[in-house]
PDB file of C-alpha atoms in Angstrom:
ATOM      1  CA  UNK A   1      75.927 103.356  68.008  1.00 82.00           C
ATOM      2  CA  UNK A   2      73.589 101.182  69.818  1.00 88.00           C
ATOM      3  CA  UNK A   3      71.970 102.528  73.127  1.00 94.00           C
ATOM      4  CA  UNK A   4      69.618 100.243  75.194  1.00 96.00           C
ATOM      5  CA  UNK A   5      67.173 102.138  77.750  1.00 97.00           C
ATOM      6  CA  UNK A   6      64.851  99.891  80.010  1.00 98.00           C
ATOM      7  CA  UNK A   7      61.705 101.310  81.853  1.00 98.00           C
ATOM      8  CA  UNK A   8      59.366  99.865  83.970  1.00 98.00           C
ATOM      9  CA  UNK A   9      60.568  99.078  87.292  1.00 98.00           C
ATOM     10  CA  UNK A  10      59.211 100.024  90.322  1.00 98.00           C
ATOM     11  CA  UNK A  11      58.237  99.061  93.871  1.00 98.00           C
ATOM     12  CA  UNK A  12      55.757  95.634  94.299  1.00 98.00           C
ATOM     13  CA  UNK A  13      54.196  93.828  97.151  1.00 98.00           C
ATOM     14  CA  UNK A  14      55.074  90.124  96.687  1.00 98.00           C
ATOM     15  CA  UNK A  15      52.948  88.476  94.333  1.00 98.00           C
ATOM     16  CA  UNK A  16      52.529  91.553  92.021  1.00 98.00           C
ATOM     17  CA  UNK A  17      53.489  91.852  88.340  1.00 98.00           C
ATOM     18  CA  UNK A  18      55.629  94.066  86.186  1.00 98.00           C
ATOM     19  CA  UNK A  19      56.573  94.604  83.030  1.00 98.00           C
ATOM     20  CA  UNK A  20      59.945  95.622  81.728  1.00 98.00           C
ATOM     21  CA  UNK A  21      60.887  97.215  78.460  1.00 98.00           C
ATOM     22  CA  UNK A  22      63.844  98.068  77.263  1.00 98.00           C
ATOM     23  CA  UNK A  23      63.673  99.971  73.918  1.00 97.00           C
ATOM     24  CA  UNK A  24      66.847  99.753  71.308  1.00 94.00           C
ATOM     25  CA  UNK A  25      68.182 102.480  68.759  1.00 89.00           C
ATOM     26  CA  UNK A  26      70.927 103.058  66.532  1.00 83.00           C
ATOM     27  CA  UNK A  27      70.335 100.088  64.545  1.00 82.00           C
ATOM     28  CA  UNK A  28      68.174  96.901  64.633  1.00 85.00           C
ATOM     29  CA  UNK A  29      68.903  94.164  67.092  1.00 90.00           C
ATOM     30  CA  UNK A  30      66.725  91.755  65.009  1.00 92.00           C
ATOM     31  CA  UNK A  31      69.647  89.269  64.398  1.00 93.00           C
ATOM     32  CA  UNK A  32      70.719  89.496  68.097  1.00 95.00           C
ATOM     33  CA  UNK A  33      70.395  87.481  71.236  1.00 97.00           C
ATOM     34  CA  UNK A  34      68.907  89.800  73.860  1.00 97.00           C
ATOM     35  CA  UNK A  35      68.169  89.364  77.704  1.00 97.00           C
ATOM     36  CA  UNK A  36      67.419  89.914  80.693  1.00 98.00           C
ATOM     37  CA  UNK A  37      70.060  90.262  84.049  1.00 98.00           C
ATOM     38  CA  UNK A  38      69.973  91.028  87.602  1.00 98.00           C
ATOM     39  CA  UNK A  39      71.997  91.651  90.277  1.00 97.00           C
ATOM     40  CA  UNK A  40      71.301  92.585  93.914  1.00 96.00           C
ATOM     41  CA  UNK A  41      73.689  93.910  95.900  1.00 91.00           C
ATOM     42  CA  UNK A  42      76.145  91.744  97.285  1.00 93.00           C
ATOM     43  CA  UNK A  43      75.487  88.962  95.018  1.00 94.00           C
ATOM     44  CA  UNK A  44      76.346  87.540  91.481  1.00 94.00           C
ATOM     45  CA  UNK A  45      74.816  89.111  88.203  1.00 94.00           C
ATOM     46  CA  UNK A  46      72.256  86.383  87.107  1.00 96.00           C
ATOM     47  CA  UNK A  47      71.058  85.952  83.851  1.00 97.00           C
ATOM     48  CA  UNK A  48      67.133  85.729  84.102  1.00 98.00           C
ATOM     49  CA  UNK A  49      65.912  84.818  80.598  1.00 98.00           C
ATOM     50  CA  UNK A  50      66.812  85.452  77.583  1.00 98.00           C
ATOM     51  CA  UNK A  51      65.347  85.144  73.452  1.00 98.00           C
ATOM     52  CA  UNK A  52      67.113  84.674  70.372  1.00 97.00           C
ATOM     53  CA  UNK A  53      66.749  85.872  67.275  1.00 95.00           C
ATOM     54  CA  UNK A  54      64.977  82.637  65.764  1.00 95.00           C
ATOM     55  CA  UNK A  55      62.314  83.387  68.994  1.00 96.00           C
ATOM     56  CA  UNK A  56      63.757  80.458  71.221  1.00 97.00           C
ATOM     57  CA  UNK A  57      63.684  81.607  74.947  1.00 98.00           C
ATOM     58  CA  UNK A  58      65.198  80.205  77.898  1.00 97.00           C
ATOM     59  CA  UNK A  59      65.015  80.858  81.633  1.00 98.00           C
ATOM     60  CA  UNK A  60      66.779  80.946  84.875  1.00 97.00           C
ATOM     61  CA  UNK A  61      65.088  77.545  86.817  1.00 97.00           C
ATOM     62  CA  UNK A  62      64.193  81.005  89.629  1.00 97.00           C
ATOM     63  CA  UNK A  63      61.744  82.464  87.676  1.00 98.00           C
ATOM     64  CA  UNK A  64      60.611  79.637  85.278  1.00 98.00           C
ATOM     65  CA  UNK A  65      56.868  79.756  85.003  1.00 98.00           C
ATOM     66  CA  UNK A  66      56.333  83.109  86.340  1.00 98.00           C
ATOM     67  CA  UNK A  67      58.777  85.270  84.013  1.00 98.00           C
ATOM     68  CA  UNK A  68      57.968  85.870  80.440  1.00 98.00           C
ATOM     69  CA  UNK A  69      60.244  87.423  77.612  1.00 98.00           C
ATOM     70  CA  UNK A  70      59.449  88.326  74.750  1.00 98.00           C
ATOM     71  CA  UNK A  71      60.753  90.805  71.701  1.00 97.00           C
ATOM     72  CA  UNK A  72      59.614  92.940  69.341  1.00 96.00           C
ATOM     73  CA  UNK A  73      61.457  93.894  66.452  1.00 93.00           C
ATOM     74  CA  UNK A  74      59.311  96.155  64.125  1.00 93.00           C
ATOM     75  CA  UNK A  75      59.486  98.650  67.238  1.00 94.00           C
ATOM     76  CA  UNK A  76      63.171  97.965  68.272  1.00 94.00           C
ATOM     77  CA  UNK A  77      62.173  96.330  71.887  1.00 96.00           C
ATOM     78  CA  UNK A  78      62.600  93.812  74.291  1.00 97.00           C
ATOM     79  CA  UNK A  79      59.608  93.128  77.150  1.00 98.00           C
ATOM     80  CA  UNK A  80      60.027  91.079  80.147  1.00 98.00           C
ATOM     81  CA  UNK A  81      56.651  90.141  81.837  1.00 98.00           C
ATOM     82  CA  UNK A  82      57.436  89.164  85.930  1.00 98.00           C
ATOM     83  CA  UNK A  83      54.328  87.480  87.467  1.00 98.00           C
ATOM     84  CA  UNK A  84      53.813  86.635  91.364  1.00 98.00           C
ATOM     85  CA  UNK A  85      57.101  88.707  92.317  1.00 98.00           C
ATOM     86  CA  UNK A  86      59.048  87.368  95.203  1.00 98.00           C
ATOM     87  CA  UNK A  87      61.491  89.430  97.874  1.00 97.00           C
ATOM     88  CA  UNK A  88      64.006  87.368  96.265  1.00 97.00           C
ATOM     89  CA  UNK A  89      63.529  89.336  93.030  1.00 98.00           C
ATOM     90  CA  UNK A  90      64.569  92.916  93.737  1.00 98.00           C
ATOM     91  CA  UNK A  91      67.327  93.655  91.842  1.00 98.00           C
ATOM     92  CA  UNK A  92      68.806  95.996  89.595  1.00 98.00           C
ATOM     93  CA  UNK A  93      67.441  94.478  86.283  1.00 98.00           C
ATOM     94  CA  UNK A  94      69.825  95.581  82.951  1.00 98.00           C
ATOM     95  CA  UNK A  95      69.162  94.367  79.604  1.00 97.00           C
ATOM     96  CA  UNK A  96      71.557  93.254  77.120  1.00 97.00           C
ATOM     97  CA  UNK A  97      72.316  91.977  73.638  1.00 96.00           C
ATOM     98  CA  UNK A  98      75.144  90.152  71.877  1.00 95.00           C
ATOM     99  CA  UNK A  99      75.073  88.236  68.227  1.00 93.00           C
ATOM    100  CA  UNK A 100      74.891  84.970  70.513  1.00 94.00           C
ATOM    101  CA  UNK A 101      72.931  83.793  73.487  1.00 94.00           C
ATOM    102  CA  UNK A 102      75.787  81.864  74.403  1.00 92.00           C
ATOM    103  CA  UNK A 103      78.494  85.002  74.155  1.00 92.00           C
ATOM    104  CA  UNK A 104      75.717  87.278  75.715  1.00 94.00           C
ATOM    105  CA  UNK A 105      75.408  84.764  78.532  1.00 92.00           C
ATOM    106  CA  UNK A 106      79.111  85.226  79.636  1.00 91.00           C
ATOM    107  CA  UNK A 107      79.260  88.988  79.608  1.00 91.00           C
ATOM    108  CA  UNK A 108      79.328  90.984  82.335  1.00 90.00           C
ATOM    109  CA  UNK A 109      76.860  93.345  83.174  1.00 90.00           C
ATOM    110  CA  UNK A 110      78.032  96.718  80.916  1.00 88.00           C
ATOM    111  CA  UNK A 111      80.853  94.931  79.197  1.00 89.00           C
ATOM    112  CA  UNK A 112      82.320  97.074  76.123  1.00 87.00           C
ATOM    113  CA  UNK A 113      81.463  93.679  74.442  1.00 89.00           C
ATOM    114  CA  UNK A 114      77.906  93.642  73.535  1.00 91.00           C
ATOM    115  CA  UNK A 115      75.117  95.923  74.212  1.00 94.00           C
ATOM    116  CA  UNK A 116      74.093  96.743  77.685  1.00 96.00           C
ATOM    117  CA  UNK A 117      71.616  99.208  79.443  1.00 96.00           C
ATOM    118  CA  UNK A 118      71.730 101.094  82.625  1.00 97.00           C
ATOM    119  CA  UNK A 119      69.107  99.337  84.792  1.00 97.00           C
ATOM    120  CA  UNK A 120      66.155  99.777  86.039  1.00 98.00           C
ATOM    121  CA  UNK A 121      65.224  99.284  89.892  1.00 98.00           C
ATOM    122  CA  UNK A 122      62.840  96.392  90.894  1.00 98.00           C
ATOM    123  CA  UNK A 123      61.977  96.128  94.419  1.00 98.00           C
ATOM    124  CA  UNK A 124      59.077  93.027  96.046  1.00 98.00           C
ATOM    125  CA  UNK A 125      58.477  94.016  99.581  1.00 98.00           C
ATOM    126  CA  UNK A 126      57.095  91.227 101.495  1.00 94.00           C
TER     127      UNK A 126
END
């Protein structure tokens, strides 16, 4: 059984970095689209960025050029690096991984389908 666990959120003034991990076990997610979601209460999951298994990454246009994401998979883990935070990014912030970016894309946020985490809180005061 897979089990996803992120870390590394926390409270930022605007402008501010963090970096989130979110560490895999049970079995290796090499082969697997992972990403990167968030959702804010009262509004939509969005799906921030995510990396395949070939290395190809792609981003939401909102945090293009300040959001990084990148994988590791001799330790099992997925890393997202968030540069000159905005307001507009605090969010609950889950990570997730399917066989395909495009299935993963579609999934909701702790679907039995796929592999999700349970969060971790990011808040940009302003």
């Amino acid at each position: 059984q897979v089990r996803l666990v992120e870390s590394g959120g926390g409270s930022v003034e605007a402008g501010g970095s963090l970096r989130l991990s979110c560490a895999a076990s049970g079995y290796g997610l090499s082969s697997y689209c992972m990403g990167w979601f968030r959702q804010a209460p009262g509004k939509e999951r969005e799906g921030v960025a995510s990396i395949d298994s070939d290395g190809s990454t792609s981003y939401a246009d909102s945090v293009k050029g300040r959001f990084a994401i990148s994988r590791d998979n001799a330790k099992n883990a997925l890393y997202l690096q968030m540069n000159n935070l905005k307001p507009e990014d605090t969010a609950m912030y889950y990570c997730g991984a399917d066989l395909f970016c495009g299935v993963l894309a579609g999934r909701a946020i702790g679907s039995h389908r796929g592999y999700w985490g349970p969060g971790t809180q990011v808040t940009v005061s302003s």
